[in-house]
Coordinates of C-alpha atoms in Angstrom, one line a residue:
Chain Y
X532 CA 2.9 46.9 -25.6
X533 CA 1.2 49.3 -23.2
X534 CA 2.5 49.9 -19.8
X535 CA 0.5 51.0 -16.8
X536 CA 1.8 53.5 -14.4
X537 CA 2.8 51.7 -11.2
X538 CA -0.1 53.2 -9.1
X539 CA -2.6 52.5 -11.9
X540 CA -1.5 48.9 -11.9
X541 CA -1.9 48.6 -8.2
X542 CA -5.4 50.1 -8.5
X543 CA -6.1 47.5 -11.2
X544 CA -5.1 44.7 -8.9
X545 CA -7.2 46.1 -6.1
X546 CA -10.2 46.4 -8.4
X547 CA -9.8 42.9 -9.6
X548 CA -9.6 41.7 -6.0
X549 CA -12.9 43.6 -5.3
X550 CA -14.6 41.9 -8.3
X551 CA -13.4 38.5 -7.0
X552 CA -14.8 39.4 -3.6
X553 CA -18.2 40.3 -5.1
X554 CA -18.2 37.1 -7.2
X555 CA -17.4 34.9 -4.2
X556 CA -20.6 36.0 -2.6
X557 CA -22.8 35.1 -5.6
X558 CA -21.6 31.7 -6.8
X559 CA -22.2 28.3 -5.2
X560 CA -19.9 26.3 -3.0
X561 CA -18.3 24.2 -5.8
X562 CA -17.4 27.2 -7.8
X563 CA -15.9 28.9 -4.8
X564 CA -13.8 25.8 -4.2
X565 CA -12.7 25.8 -7.8
X566 CA -11.9 29.5 -7.5
X567 CA -9.6 28.6 -4.7
X568 CA -7.9 25.9 -6.9
X569 CA -7.5 28.4 -9.7
X570 CA -5.8 30.9 -7.4
X571 CA -3.5 28.1 -6.2
X572 CA -2.7 27.1 -9.8
X573 CA -2.1 30.8 -10.8
X574 CA 0.6 31.0 -8.2
X575 CA 2.2 27.6 -9.1
X576 CA 2.1 28.3 -12.8
X577 CA 3.6 31.8 -12.4
X578 CA 6.5 30.2 -10.6
X579 CA 7.2 28.0 -13.6
X580 CA 6.7 30.9 -16.1
X581 CA 9.3 32.9 -14.2
X582 CA 11.8 30.0 -14.3
X583 CA 11.2 28.6 -17.8
X584 CA 10.0 31.6 -19.8
X585 CA 12.1 34.3 -18.3
X586 CA 15.3 32.6 -17.1
X587 CA 15.1 29.7 -19.6
X588 CA 15.5 26.8 -17.2
X589 CA 13.2 23.8 -17.3
X590 CA 12.2 22.2 -14.0
X591 CA 10.1 19.0 -14.0
X592 CA 10.6 18.9 -10.2
X593 CA 8.3 21.8 -9.1
X594 CA 6.0 19.2 -7.5
X595 CA 8.9 18.5 -5.1
X596 CA 9.2 22.2 -4.2
X597 CA 5.4 22.4 -3.7
X598 CA 5.8 19.5 -1.3
X599 CA 8.6 21.2 0.6
X600 CA 6.4 24.3 1.1
X601 CA 3.4 22.2 2.1
X602 CA 5.3 20.0 4.6
X603 CA 7.1 22.9 6.3
X604 CA 3.8 24.8 6.7
X605 CA 2.1 21.8 8.2
X606 CA 5.0 21.0 10.5
X607 CA 5.2 24.6 11.7
X608 CA 1.4 24.5 12.4
X609 CA 1.2 21.1 14.0
X610 CA 4.4 20.9 16.0
X611 CA 5.0 24.6 17.0
X612 CA 1.5 26.0 16.7
X613 CA 2.7 28.9 14.6
X614 CA 0.0 31.4 13.5
X615 CA -1.4 30.6 10.1
X616 CA -0.1 33.7 8.3
X617 CA 3.4 32.9 9.5
X618 CA 3.0 29.3 8.3
X619 CA 2.7 30.6 4.7
X620 CA 5.8 32.7 5.2
X621 CA 7.7 29.7 6.5
X622 CA 6.5 27.7 3.5
X623 CA 8.0 30.3 1.2
X624 CA 11.3 30.5 3.1
X625 CA 11.7 26.7 3.3
X626 CA 11.0 26.1 -0.4
X627 CA 13.2 29.1 -1.3
X628 CA 16.0 27.5 0.7
X629 CA 15.5 24.3 -1.3
X630 CA 15.5 26.4 -4.4
X631 CA 18.9 27.9 -3.6
X632 CA 20.4 24.4 -3.3
X633 CA 18.7 23.2 -6.4
X634 CA 19.5 26.5 -8.2
X635 CA 23.3 26.2 -7.5
X636 CA 23.1 22.8 -9.1
X637 CA 20.9 24.0 -11.9
X638 CA 23.0 27.0 -12.9
X639 CA 25.7 24.6 -14.1
X640 CA 23.3 22.5 -16.2
X641 CA 21.7 23.2 -19.5
X642 CA 18.4 22.3 -21.1
X643 CA 17.9 18.5 -21.1
X644 CA 20.4 17.9 -18.3
X645 CA 18.5 20.1 -16.0
X646 CA 15.2 18.6 -17.0
X647 CA 16.4 15.1 -16.4
X648 CA 17.9 16.0 -13.0
X649 CA 14.8 17.7 -11.8
X650 CA 12.8 14.7 -13.1
X651 CA 14.9 12.4 -11.0
X652 CA 14.3 14.7 -8.0
X653 CA 10.6 14.8 -8.5
X654 CA 10.5 11.0 -8.4
X655 CA 12.9 10.7 -5.5
X656 CA 11.9 13.3 -3.0
X657 CA 8.3 12.5 -2.1
X658 CA 9.4 8.9 -1.2
X659 CA 11.9 10.3 1.2
X660 CA 9.0 11.8 3.2
X661 CA 8.1 8.3 4.3
X662 CA 11.4 8.1 6.2
X663 CA 10.7 10.7 8.8
X664 CA 8.1 10.1 11.5
X665 CA 7.6 13.9 11.9
X666 CA 6.3 13.9 8.4
X667 CA 3.7 11.3 9.0
X668 CA 4.7 8.7 6.4
X669 CA 2.2 7.6 3.7
X670 CA -0.8 9.1 5.5
X671 CA 0.9 12.4 5.8
X672 CA 0.0 15.4 8.0
X673 CA -3.1 17.4 8.7
X674 CA -2.9 21.0 7.7
X675 CA -5.8 22.9 9.2
X676 CA -5.9 26.7 9.0
X677 CA -8.9 26.8 11.3
X678 CA -12.4 28.1 10.9
X679 CA -13.1 31.5 9.4
X680 CA -13.2 34.3 12.0
X681 CA -16.7 34.8 13.5
X682 CA -16.6 38.4 12.6
X683 CA -17.3 37.4 9.0
X684 CA -20.7 36.2 9.9
X685 CA -22.4 32.9 10.7
X686 CA -22.9 31.6 7.2
X687 CA -19.4 32.3 6.0
X688 CA -18.3 28.9 4.7
X689 CA -15.0 27.1 5.0
X690 CA -14.5 27.0 1.3
X691 CA -15.1 30.7 0.9
X692 CA -12.5 31.3 3.6
X693 CA -10.0 29.1 1.5
X694 CA -10.9 31.2 -1.5
X695 CA -10.3 34.5 0.2
X696 CA -6.9 33.4 1.6
X697 CA -5.7 31.9 -1.7
X698 CA -7.1 34.7 -3.9
X699 CA -5.4 37.3 -1.7
X700 CA -2.1 35.4 -1.8
X701 CA -2.4 35.1 -5.6
X702 CA -3.1 38.8 -6.0
X703 CA -0.2 39.8 -3.8
X704 CA 2.2 37.4 -5.4
X705 CA 1.2 38.4 -8.9
X706 CA 1.7 42.0 -8.0
X707 CA 5.1 41.4 -6.6
X708 CA 6.1 39.0 -9.5
X709 CA 5.0 41.4 -12.2
X710 CA 7.2 44.1 -10.7
X711 CA 10.2 41.8 -10.2
X712 CA 9.9 40.6 -13.8
X713 CA 9.9 44.2 -15.0
X714 CA 12.9 45.1 -12.8
X715 CA 16.6 44.8 -13.5
X716 CA 16.5 41.2 -12.4
X717 CA 13.8 40.3 -14.9
X718 CA 15.8 41.9 -17.7
X719 CA 18.9 40.1 -16.6
X720 CA 17.0 36.8 -16.7
X721 CA 15.7 37.4 -20.2
X722 CA 19.1 38.6 -21.4
X723 CA 20.7 35.4 -20.1
X724 CA 18.0 33.3 -21.7
X725 CA 18.3 34.9 -25.1
X726 CA 22.1 34.8 -25.3
X727 CA 24.2 33.8 -22.4
X728 CA 27.5 35.0 -23.7
X729 CA 26.1 38.4 -24.8
X730 CA 24.6 38.8 -21.3
X731 CA 27.9 38.0 -19.7
X732 CA 29.7 40.5 -21.9
X733 CA 27.1 43.1 -20.8
X734 CA 28.3 42.5 -17.2
X735 CA 25.5 40.2 -16.0
X736 CA 26.6 37.4 -13.7
X737 CA 24.4 34.8 -15.4
X738 CA 25.1 32.1 -12.9
X739 CA 24.0 34.2 -10.0
X740 CA 21.1 35.5 -11.9
X741 CA 19.9 31.9 -12.6
X742 CA 20.2 30.9 -9.0
X743 CA 18.2 34.0 -8.0
X744 CA 15.5 33.0 -10.5
X745 CA 15.4 29.5 -9.1
X746 CA 15.2 30.8 -5.5
X747 CA 12.3 33.1 -6.2
X748 CA 10.5 30.6 -8.3
X749 CA 10.9 28.0 -5.6
X750 CA 9.6 30.3 -2.9
X751 CA 6.5 31.1 -5.0
X752 CA 6.1 27.3 -5.6
X753 CA 6.3 26.7 -1.8
X754 CA 3.5 29.2 -1.2
X755 CA 1.3 27.5 -3.7
X756 CA 2.1 24.1 -2.1
X757 CA 1.1 25.3 1.3
X758 CA -2.2 26.8 -0.2
X759 CA -2.8 23.5 -2.1
X760 CA -2.5 21.5 1.1
X761 CA -4.8 24.0 2.8
X762 CA -7.6 23.4 0.3
X763 CA -7.1 19.6 0.5
X764 CA -6.7 19.6 4.3
X765 CA -3.8 17.2 4.4
X766 CA -0.2 16.9 3.2
X767 CA 1.0 13.5 2.0
X768 CA 3.5 12.1 -0.6
X769 CA 0.7 11.1 -2.9
X770 CA -0.6 14.7 -3.1
X771 CA 2.6 15.6 -5.1
X772 CA 2.9 13.0 -7.8
X773 CA 5.0 13.4 -11.0
X774 CA 1.7 14.2 -12.7
X775 CA 1.3 17.4 -10.7
X776 CA 4.7 18.7 -12.0
X777 CA 3.6 17.8 -15.5
X778 CA 0.2 19.5 -15.3
X779 CA 1.8 22.6 -13.9
X780 CA 4.2 22.6 -16.8
X781 CA 1.2 22.2 -19.1
X782 CA -0.5 25.1 -17.4
X783 CA 2.5 27.3 -18.0
X784 CA 2.9 26.3 -21.6
X785 CA -0.8 26.9 -22.2
X786 CA -0.6 30.3 -20.6
X787 CA 2.4 31.1 -22.7
X788 CA 5.7 30.8 -20.9
X789 CA 7.2 34.1 -22.0
X790 CA 4.6 36.3 -20.4
X791 CA 2.9 36.5 -17.0
X792 CA -0.3 38.1 -18.4
X793 CA -1.8 34.8 -19.6
X794 CA -1.4 32.9 -16.4
X795 CA -5.2 32.8 -15.8
X796 CA -5.7 30.8 -19.0
X797 CA -3.5 27.9 -17.8
X798 CA -5.0 27.9 -14.3
X799 CA -8.6 27.9 -15.4
X800 CA -7.9 25.2 -18.0
X801 CA -6.3 23.0 -15.4
X802 CA -9.2 23.3 -13.0
X803 CA -11.7 22.9 -15.9
X804 CA -10.2 19.8 -17.4
X805 CA -11.6 17.2 -14.9
X806 CA -15.1 18.7 -15.5
X807 CA -14.7 18.7 -19.2
X808 CA -13.4 15.1 -19.1
X809 CA -16.4 14.1 -17.0
X810 CA -18.8 15.6 -19.6
X811 CA -17.0 13.9 -22.5
X812 CA -17.0 10.6 -20.7
X813 CA -20.7 10.8 -20.0
X814 CA -21.5 11.8 -23.5
X815 CA -19.7 8.9 -25.1
X816 CA -20.6 6.6 -22.3
X817 CA -17.0 5.6 -21.7
X818 CA -16.0 2.7 -19.4
X819 CA -14.4 3.5 -16.0
X820 CA -10.8 3.0 -17.0
X821 CA -11.2 5.5 -19.8
X822 CA -12.9 8.0 -17.5
X823 CA -10.1 7.9 -15.0
X824 CA -7.4 8.4 -17.6
X825 CA -9.2 11.0 -19.7
X826 CA -8.0 14.1 -17.7
X827 CA -4.4 13.0 -18.1
X828 CA -4.9 12.3 -21.8
X829 CA -6.4 15.8 -22.3
X830 CA -3.7 17.5 -20.4
X831 CA -0.9 15.8 -22.4
X832 CA -2.6 16.3 -25.7
X833 CA -3.1 20.0 -25.0
X834 CA 0.6 20.3 -24.0
X835 CA 1.7 18.8 -27.3
X836 CA -0.8 20.8 -29.4
X837 CA 0.3 24.1 -27.7
X838 CA 4.0 23.4 -28.2
X839 CA 3.4 22.6 -31.8
X840 CA 1.0 25.4 -32.8
X841 CA 1.1 28.2 -30.3
X842 CA 4.6 27.7 -28.7
X843 CA 4.6 31.2 -27.2
X844 CA 1.1 31.0 -25.8
X845 CA -2.2 32.7 -26.9
X846 CA -1.4 36.1 -25.4
X847 CA 1.9 36.5 -27.2
X848 CA 0.4 35.1 -30.4
X849 CA -2.3 37.7 -30.3
X850 CA 0.2 40.4 -29.6
X851 CA 2.5 39.5 -32.5
X852 CA -0.5 39.3 -34.9
X853 CA -1.6 42.8 -33.8
X854 CA 2.0 44.1 -34.3
X855 CA 2.0 42.6 -37.8
X856 CA -1.3 44.2 -38.7
X857 CA 0.0 47.6 -37.4
X858 CA 3.1 47.2 -39.6
X859 CA 1.0 46.4 -42.7
X860 CA -1.1 49.5 -42.1
X861 CA 2.0 51.7 -41.8
X862 CA 3.3 50.4 -45.1
Chain Q
X1223 CA 31.4 -12.6 1.2
X1224 CA 28.3 -14.2 -0.3
X1225 CA 26.5 -11.0 0.2
X1226 CA 29.1 -9.0 -1.7
X1227 CA 28.9 -11.4 -4.6
X1228 CA 25.1 -11.3 -4.6
X1229 CA 25.1 -7.5 -4.6
X1230 CA 27.5 -7.5 -7.5
X1231 CA 25.4 -10.0 -9.5
X1232 CA 22.1 -8.1 -8.8
X1233 CA 23.8 -4.8 -9.8
X1234 CA 25.2 -6.2 -13.0
X1235 CA 21.8 -7.7 -14.1
X1236 CA 19.8 -4.6 -13.3
X1237 CA 22.6 -2.5 -14.9
X1238 CA 22.4 -4.4 -18.1
X1239 CA 18.7 -3.5 -18.4
X1240 CA 19.5 0.1 -17.6
X1241 CA 22.1 -0.1 -20.3
X1242 CA 19.5 -1.0 -22.9
X1243 CA 17.4 2.0 -21.9
X1244 CA 20.5 4.2 -22.0
X1245 CA 21.3 2.9 -25.5
X1246 CA 17.8 3.9 -26.6
X1247 CA 18.3 7.4 -25.2
X1248 CA 21.7 7.6 -26.9
X1249 CA 20.4 6.4 -30.3
X1250 CA 17.8 9.1 -30.3
X1251 CA 20.2 11.8 -29.1
X1252 CA 22.6 10.9 -31.8
X1253 CA 20.0 11.0 -34.5
X1254 CA 18.0 14.0 -33.6
X1255 CA 19.8 15.8 -30.7
X1256 CA 16.7 15.4 -28.6
X1257 CA 16.5 13.7 -25.2
X1258 CA 13.5 11.4 -25.5
X1259 CA 11.8 11.5 -22.1
X1260 CA 9.0 9.5 -23.7
X1261 CA 11.3 6.5 -24.1
X1262 CA 10.1 4.9 -21.0
X1263 CA 6.5 5.4 -22.2
X1264 CA 7.4 3.7 -25.5
X1265 CA 9.0 0.8 -23.6
X1266 CA 5.8 0.5 -21.5
X1267 CA 3.7 0.3 -24.6
X1268 CA 5.9 -2.3 -26.2
X1269 CA 5.9 -4.3 -23.1
X1270 CA 2.1 -4.4 -23.3
X1271 CA 2.5 -5.6 -26.9
X1272 CA 4.7 -8.3 -25.6
X1273 CA 2.1 -9.1 -22.9
X1274 CA -0.6 -9.5 -25.5
X1275 CA 1.6 -11.8 -27.5
X1276 CA 2.2 -13.8 -24.3
X1277 CA -1.5 -14.1 -23.7
X1278 CA -2.4 -15.3 -27.2
X1279 CA 0.6 -17.3 -28.1
X1280 CA 2.0 -18.2 -24.7
X1281 CA 5.7 -18.1 -25.6
X1282 CA 8.2 -15.6 -24.3
X1283 CA 10.4 -16.1 -27.4
X1284 CA 7.6 -14.9 -29.6
X1285 CA 6.6 -12.1 -27.3
X1286 CA 10.1 -10.6 -27.2
X1287 CA 10.4 -10.0 -30.9
X1288 CA 6.8 -8.9 -31.1
X1289 CA 7.6 -6.3 -28.4
X1290 CA 10.7 -5.2 -30.3
X1291 CA 8.9 -4.9 -33.6
X1292 CA 6.0 -3.1 -32.0
X1293 CA 8.4 -0.7 -30.2
X1294 CA 10.3 0.0 -33.4
X1295 CA 7.1 0.7 -35.3
X1296 CA 5.8 3.1 -32.6
X1297 CA 9.1 4.9 -32.4
X1298 CA 9.3 5.2 -36.2
X1299 CA 5.8 6.5 -36.3
X1300 CA 6.5 9.1 -33.6
X1301 CA 9.6 10.3 -35.5
X1302 CA 7.9 10.5 -38.8
X1303 CA 4.6 12.3 -37.9
X1304 CA 5.6 14.1 -34.8
X1305 CA 9.3 14.9 -34.2
X1306 CA 9.9 16.1 -37.8
X1307 CA 7.1 18.5 -37.6
X1308 CA 8.1 19.7 -34.1
X1309 CA 11.7 20.3 -35.0
X1310 CA 10.7 22.2 -38.0
X1311 CA 8.3 24.4 -36.1
X1312 CA 10.3 25.1 -33.0
X1313 CA 13.6 25.8 -34.6
X1314 CA 13.7 29.3 -33.4
X1315 CA 12.0 31.6 -30.9
X1316 CA 12.2 32.1 -27.2
X1317 CA 11.4 28.6 -26.1
X1318 CA 13.2 26.7 -28.9
X1319 CA 15.5 25.2 -26.4
X1320 CA 12.8 23.8 -24.2
X1321 CA 10.2 22.9 -26.7
X1322 CA 11.5 19.4 -27.6
X1323 CA 11.8 18.6 -23.9
X1324 CA 8.2 19.7 -23.2
X1325 CA 6.9 17.9 -26.3
X1326 CA 8.5 14.5 -25.4
X1327 CA 7.0 14.9 -21.9
X1328 CA 3.6 15.5 -23.4
X1329 CA 4.2 12.4 -25.5
X1330 CA 5.0 10.4 -22.3
X1331 CA 1.8 11.6 -20.8
X1332 CA -0.3 10.7 -23.9
X1333 CA 1.3 7.2 -24.2
X1334 CA 0.9 6.6 -20.5
X1335 CA -2.7 7.5 -20.2
X1336 CA -3.6 5.7 -23.5
X1337 CA -1.9 2.5 -22.2
X1338 CA -3.8 2.8 -18.9
X1339 CA -7.1 3.3 -20.6
X1340 CA -6.6 0.4 -23.0
X1341 CA -5.2 -2.2 -20.6
X1342 CA -6.5 -0.7 -17.3
X1343 CA -4.2 0.4 -14.5
X1344 CA -3.8 -3.1 -13.1
X1345 CA -0.6 -5.0 -13.1
X1346 CA 0.0 -7.3 -16.0
X1347 CA 2.0 -10.5 -15.5
X1348 CA 4.7 -11.8 -17.9
X1349 CA 6.4 -15.0 -17.0
X1350 CA 10.0 -15.5 -18.0
X1351 CA 11.0 -18.5 -20.2
X1352 CA 13.3 -20.0 -17.5
X1353 CA 13.1 -20.1 -13.8
X1354 CA 14.2 -17.2 -11.6
X1355 CA 15.3 -19.4 -8.7
X1356 CA 18.9 -18.7 -7.9
X1357 CA 21.8 -21.2 -8.5
X1358 CA 23.1 -22.6 -5.3
X1359 CA 26.8 -22.4 -4.3
X1360 CA 27.4 -24.9 -1.5
X1361 CA 24.9 -24.1 1.2
X1362 CA 24.2 -20.6 -0.1
X1363 CA 21.8 -19.5 -2.8
X1364 CA 23.2 -17.0 -5.2
X1365 CA 21.2 -14.1 -6.4
X1366 CA 21.8 -15.3 -9.9
X1367 CA 19.3 -17.5 -11.7
X1368 CA 19.0 -19.0 -15.2
X1369 CA 16.7 -16.0 -16.0
X1370 CA 19.3 -13.5 -15.0
X1371 CA 21.9 -15.4 -17.0
X1372 CA 19.6 -15.3 -19.9
X1373 CA 19.0 -11.5 -19.6
X1374 CA 22.7 -10.9 -19.4
X1375 CA 23.5 -13.1 -22.4
X1376 CA 20.7 -11.5 -24.5
X1377 CA 21.8 -8.0 -23.6
X1378 CA 25.4 -8.8 -24.5
X1379 CA 24.4 -10.3 -27.8
X1380 CA 22.2 -7.3 -28.6
X1381 CA 24.9 -4.8 -27.8
X1382 CA 27.4 -6.8 -29.9
X1383 CA 24.9 -6.9 -32.8
X1384 CA 24.3 -3.2 -32.5
X1385 CA 28.0 -2.3 -32.5
X1386 CA 28.6 -4.6 -35.5
X1387 CA 25.8 -2.8 -37.3
X1388 CA 27.4 0.6 -36.4
X1389 CA 31.0 -0.3 -37.2
X1390 CA 30.8 -2.7 -40.1
X1391 CA 27.8 -2.0 -42.2
X1392 CA 27.0 0.8 -44.6
X1393 CA 23.8 1.5 -42.7
X1394 CA 25.9 2.0 -39.5
X1395 CA 28.3 4.3 -41.4
X1396 CA 25.4 6.5 -42.5
X1397 CA 24.0 6.5 -39.0
X1398 CA 27.4 7.6 -37.6
X1399 CA 27.8 10.2 -40.4
X1400 CA 24.4 11.7 -39.8
X1401 CA 25.2 12.0 -36.1
X1402 CA 28.5 13.6 -36.7
X1403 CA 27.3 16.2 -39.1
X1404 CA 23.8 16.1 -40.7
X1405 CA 24.8 18.7 -43.3
X1406 CA 27.9 16.9 -44.5
X1407 CA 26.1 13.6 -44.5
X1408 CA 23.4 15.1 -46.6
X1409 CA 26.0 16.5 -49.1
X1410 CA 27.5 13.0 -49.5
X1411 CA 24.2 11.6 -50.5
X1412 CA 22.9 10.1 -47.3
X1413 CA 19.2 10.4 -46.7
X1414 CA 19.5 11.9 -43.3
X1415 CA 15.7 11.9 -42.6
X1416 CA 15.5 8.2 -43.3
X1417 CA 18.5 7.6 -41.1
X1418 CA 16.8 9.5 -38.3
X1419 CA 13.8 7.3 -38.5
X1420 CA 16.1 4.3 -38.4
X1421 CA 17.8 5.6 -35.3
X1422 CA 14.5 6.0 -33.6
X1423 CA 13.2 2.6 -34.4
X1424 CA 16.4 1.0 -33.2
X1425 CA 15.9 2.9 -30.0
X1426 CA 12.3 1.7 -29.8
X1427 CA 13.3 -1.9 -30.1
X1428 CA 16.1 -1.5 -27.5
X1429 CA 13.7 0.1 -25.1
X1430 CA 11.2 -2.7 -25.7
X1431 CA 13.7 -5.3 -24.6
X1432 CA 14.5 -3.3 -21.5
X1433 CA 10.8 -3.1 -20.7
X1434 CA 10.3 -6.8 -21.1
X1435 CA 13.3 -7.8 -19.1
X1436 CA 12.6 -5.2 -16.4
X1437 CA 9.2 -6.9 -16.0
X1438 CA 10.4 -10.5 -15.7
X1439 CA 13.5 -9.5 -13.7
X1440 CA 11.3 -7.8 -11.1
X1441 CA 8.3 -9.6 -9.6
X1442 CA 7.0 -10.4 -13.1
X1443 CA 4.3 -7.7 -13.1
X1444 CA 4.2 -4.3 -14.8
X1445 CA 1.9 -1.3 -14.8
X1446 CA 2.1 2.4 -15.6
X1447 CA 2.1 3.1 -11.9
X1448 CA 4.7 0.5 -10.9
X1449 CA 8.1 1.2 -9.5
X1450 CA 9.6 -0.7 -12.4
X1451 CA 8.2 1.9 -14.7
X1452 CA 9.4 4.9 -12.7
X1453 CA 12.8 3.3 -12.6
X1454 CA 12.9 2.9 -16.4
X1455 CA 11.9 6.6 -16.6
X1456 CA 14.9 7.9 -14.8
X1457 CA 17.5 5.1 -15.2
X1458 CA 17.9 5.3 -18.9
X1459 CA 18.5 9.1 -18.9
X1460 CA 20.9 8.9 -15.9
X1461 CA 22.9 6.0 -17.3
X1462 CA 23.1 7.8 -20.7
X1463 CA 24.4 11.0 -19.1
X1464 CA 26.9 9.0 -17.0
X1465 CA 28.2 7.5 -20.3
X1466 CA 28.3 10.9 -22.0
X1467 CA 25.2 10.7 -24.2
X1468 CA 27.1 10.2 -27.4
X1469 CA 28.6 6.8 -27.2
X1470 CA 27.1 3.3 -27.1
X1471 CA 30.0 1.9 -25.1
X1472 CA 29.5 4.8 -22.6
X1473 CA 25.8 3.9 -22.3
X1474 CA 26.6 0.3 -21.4
X1475 CA 29.2 1.4 -18.9
X1476 CA 26.8 4.0 -17.5
X1477 CA 24.1 1.4 -17.1
X1478 CA 26.4 -1.0 -15.3
X1479 CA 27.7 1.8 -13.0
X1480 CA 24.2 2.9 -12.1
X1481 CA 23.0 -0.7 -11.5
X1482 CA 26.0 -1.5 -9.3
X1483 CA 25.7 1.8 -7.3
X1484 CA 22.0 1.3 -6.7
X1485 CA 22.5 -2.3 -5.7
X1486 CA 25.3 -1.5 -3.2
X1487 CA 23.3 1.4 -1.7
X1488 CA 20.3 -0.8 -1.2
X1489 CA 22.3 -3.6 0.3
X1490 CA 24.8 -1.7 2.5
X1491 CA 23.3 1.7 3.3
X1492 CA 19.5 2.0 3.3
X1493 CA 16.8 0.6 1.1
X1494 CA 14.8 3.8 1.4
X1495 CA 17.4 5.6 -0.7
X1496 CA 16.2 3.6 -3.7
X1497 CA 15.0 6.6 -5.6
X1498 CA 17.1 9.4 -4.3
X1499 CA 20.4 7.5 -5.0
X1500 CA 20.1 7.8 -8.8
X1501 CA 19.6 11.6 -8.4
X1502 CA 22.7 11.9 -6.3
X1503 CA 24.7 9.9 -8.7
X1504 CA 23.5 12.0 -11.6
X1505 CA 24.4 15.3 -9.8
X1506 CA 27.9 13.9 -8.9
X1507 CA 28.6 12.9 -12.5
X1508 CA 27.3 16.2 -13.8
X1509 CA 29.5 18.2 -11.5
X1510 CA 32.7 16.2 -11.6
X1511 CA 32.7 15.1 -15.2
X1512 CA 29.9 16.7 -17.1
X1513 CA 31.0 15.3 -20.4
X1514 CA 30.4 11.8 -19.0
X1515 CA 32.8 9.0 -18.6
X1516 CA 33.5 8.6 -22.3
X1517 CA 32.0 11.6 -23.9
X1518 CA 34.0 14.1 -25.8
X1519 CA 34.6 17.5 -24.2
X1520 CA 32.1 19.2 -26.5
X1521 CA 29.3 16.8 -25.9
X1522 CA 27.5 18.9 -23.4
X1523 CA 27.5 22.0 -25.6
X1524 CA 25.5 20.4 -28.4

């Protein structure tokens, strides 16, 4: 496993951002919009990787945390006219607060119990949004970040503006997360996941460390929720169905939950699946009811196949194969 | 007074259906130590089997066994070709703890989207064999109909049959032995793998009955996007956890407790708490008595 020097890694992120910037000027509108979706999914999936792969907790309720972020950003924007940048920070803070509450509960639960509890939350929470008039009921709220600044030129489109915002947010949060995961906290999480008792004997407060993981993961999820509602333009209960939580989990498993470096794989796949499903449906001339259900079918099938055959994700698989080859050479 | 009685009756009927779902979860947990989040999906599929039988043969009493047999077959198939393979492959490694959870969720997604693409997303209707108009008590109408009585009686009969099977038959003995310790059971000559498949198919049948009754007890319609389905998805798990995951009696008690609490919350507090109430109950139980009402102290560790 090679490690970059910190400054080198920062340069790498900046270079990647620059490439994205060049790309965004060359591709058409649809691709730019998909790019924005990929950036949003990258953030959401990395929050699940942090939680599941590093600290070993399963959450099926991340859709609910995304919803918290999206709603709080929209309320801050509509009711209090907060600047857009601050809205995103508010989304992070609100979702992180929800994450603390959930994390305190989660730290006392193990595996299937936590999964079931968060599942119940994911089903329950969005329906609560209908109860408060400030949240706009079934129609939801409008979340408008405004037009791109004029200084960017006349023909700078709205979608490109979305892409810039979400790609920048994704780059910054990836940079921060990769550092957090390498830090003492990241090591504590992994220790607690591998062997809780051993970690405790080594002086790690595993309960507190789990709550911290949940909080950070929730904050990141909140950011992606706010960005998601930015690209859609509205926030409503139906934008955060149980299927969203499931597809995020699928994205995380596809990327390989034990490492952050594969996160693009999952995000690109999630965005590509509807298109692939379209192509397949056209090719076989499927009826409408099959066409609408094909994306869901592909997502779930991929999830099962990955869990069965590449449980640690393609990146880790590649790494361990390389390590094996090296060993054989030495012998 | 009449409102109190009605709330109780509604709660008990709904609770008996949740109890069936909980029994399904418990049966699978005892046989493979996996929480089957796909159980509701399997119940959905079996309900559609029952619906097909209703359409072609027009009798609820044929549709119910068809759904049960179909559910058992699907469950056995899943255990044979899928769970065995999964448990063998994901026995170790960093995500061994979460792999079965994720896999059953994937299964839920597959079953759900398959069902919607075969039958379409629309509601299907299943008419109960007897009327769902409440008995009248003096001037009041009770929230208890011949249909609800039938559901209650059927559930009681099924639970009694199941406990007879577990307590009095050789098959039940091997089921209990494999749940207690697979290794020792194997040493004493029990085919643990076969017993696991049996546990799954019993669970599939039990879930099928829950799906059929949930449909006729509601407004008679059912679809993958309906409230009835979401309710089955969480209620079985929550009721099983309340009961301690390891005991059939606990599952029945858990189902009844859940049904009664939801019914009282709806009637006396606020109907919008419909979905958040089960979550709160679950958290309270997990904090106050994590081993469940009946479960042994060690149940949570397994």
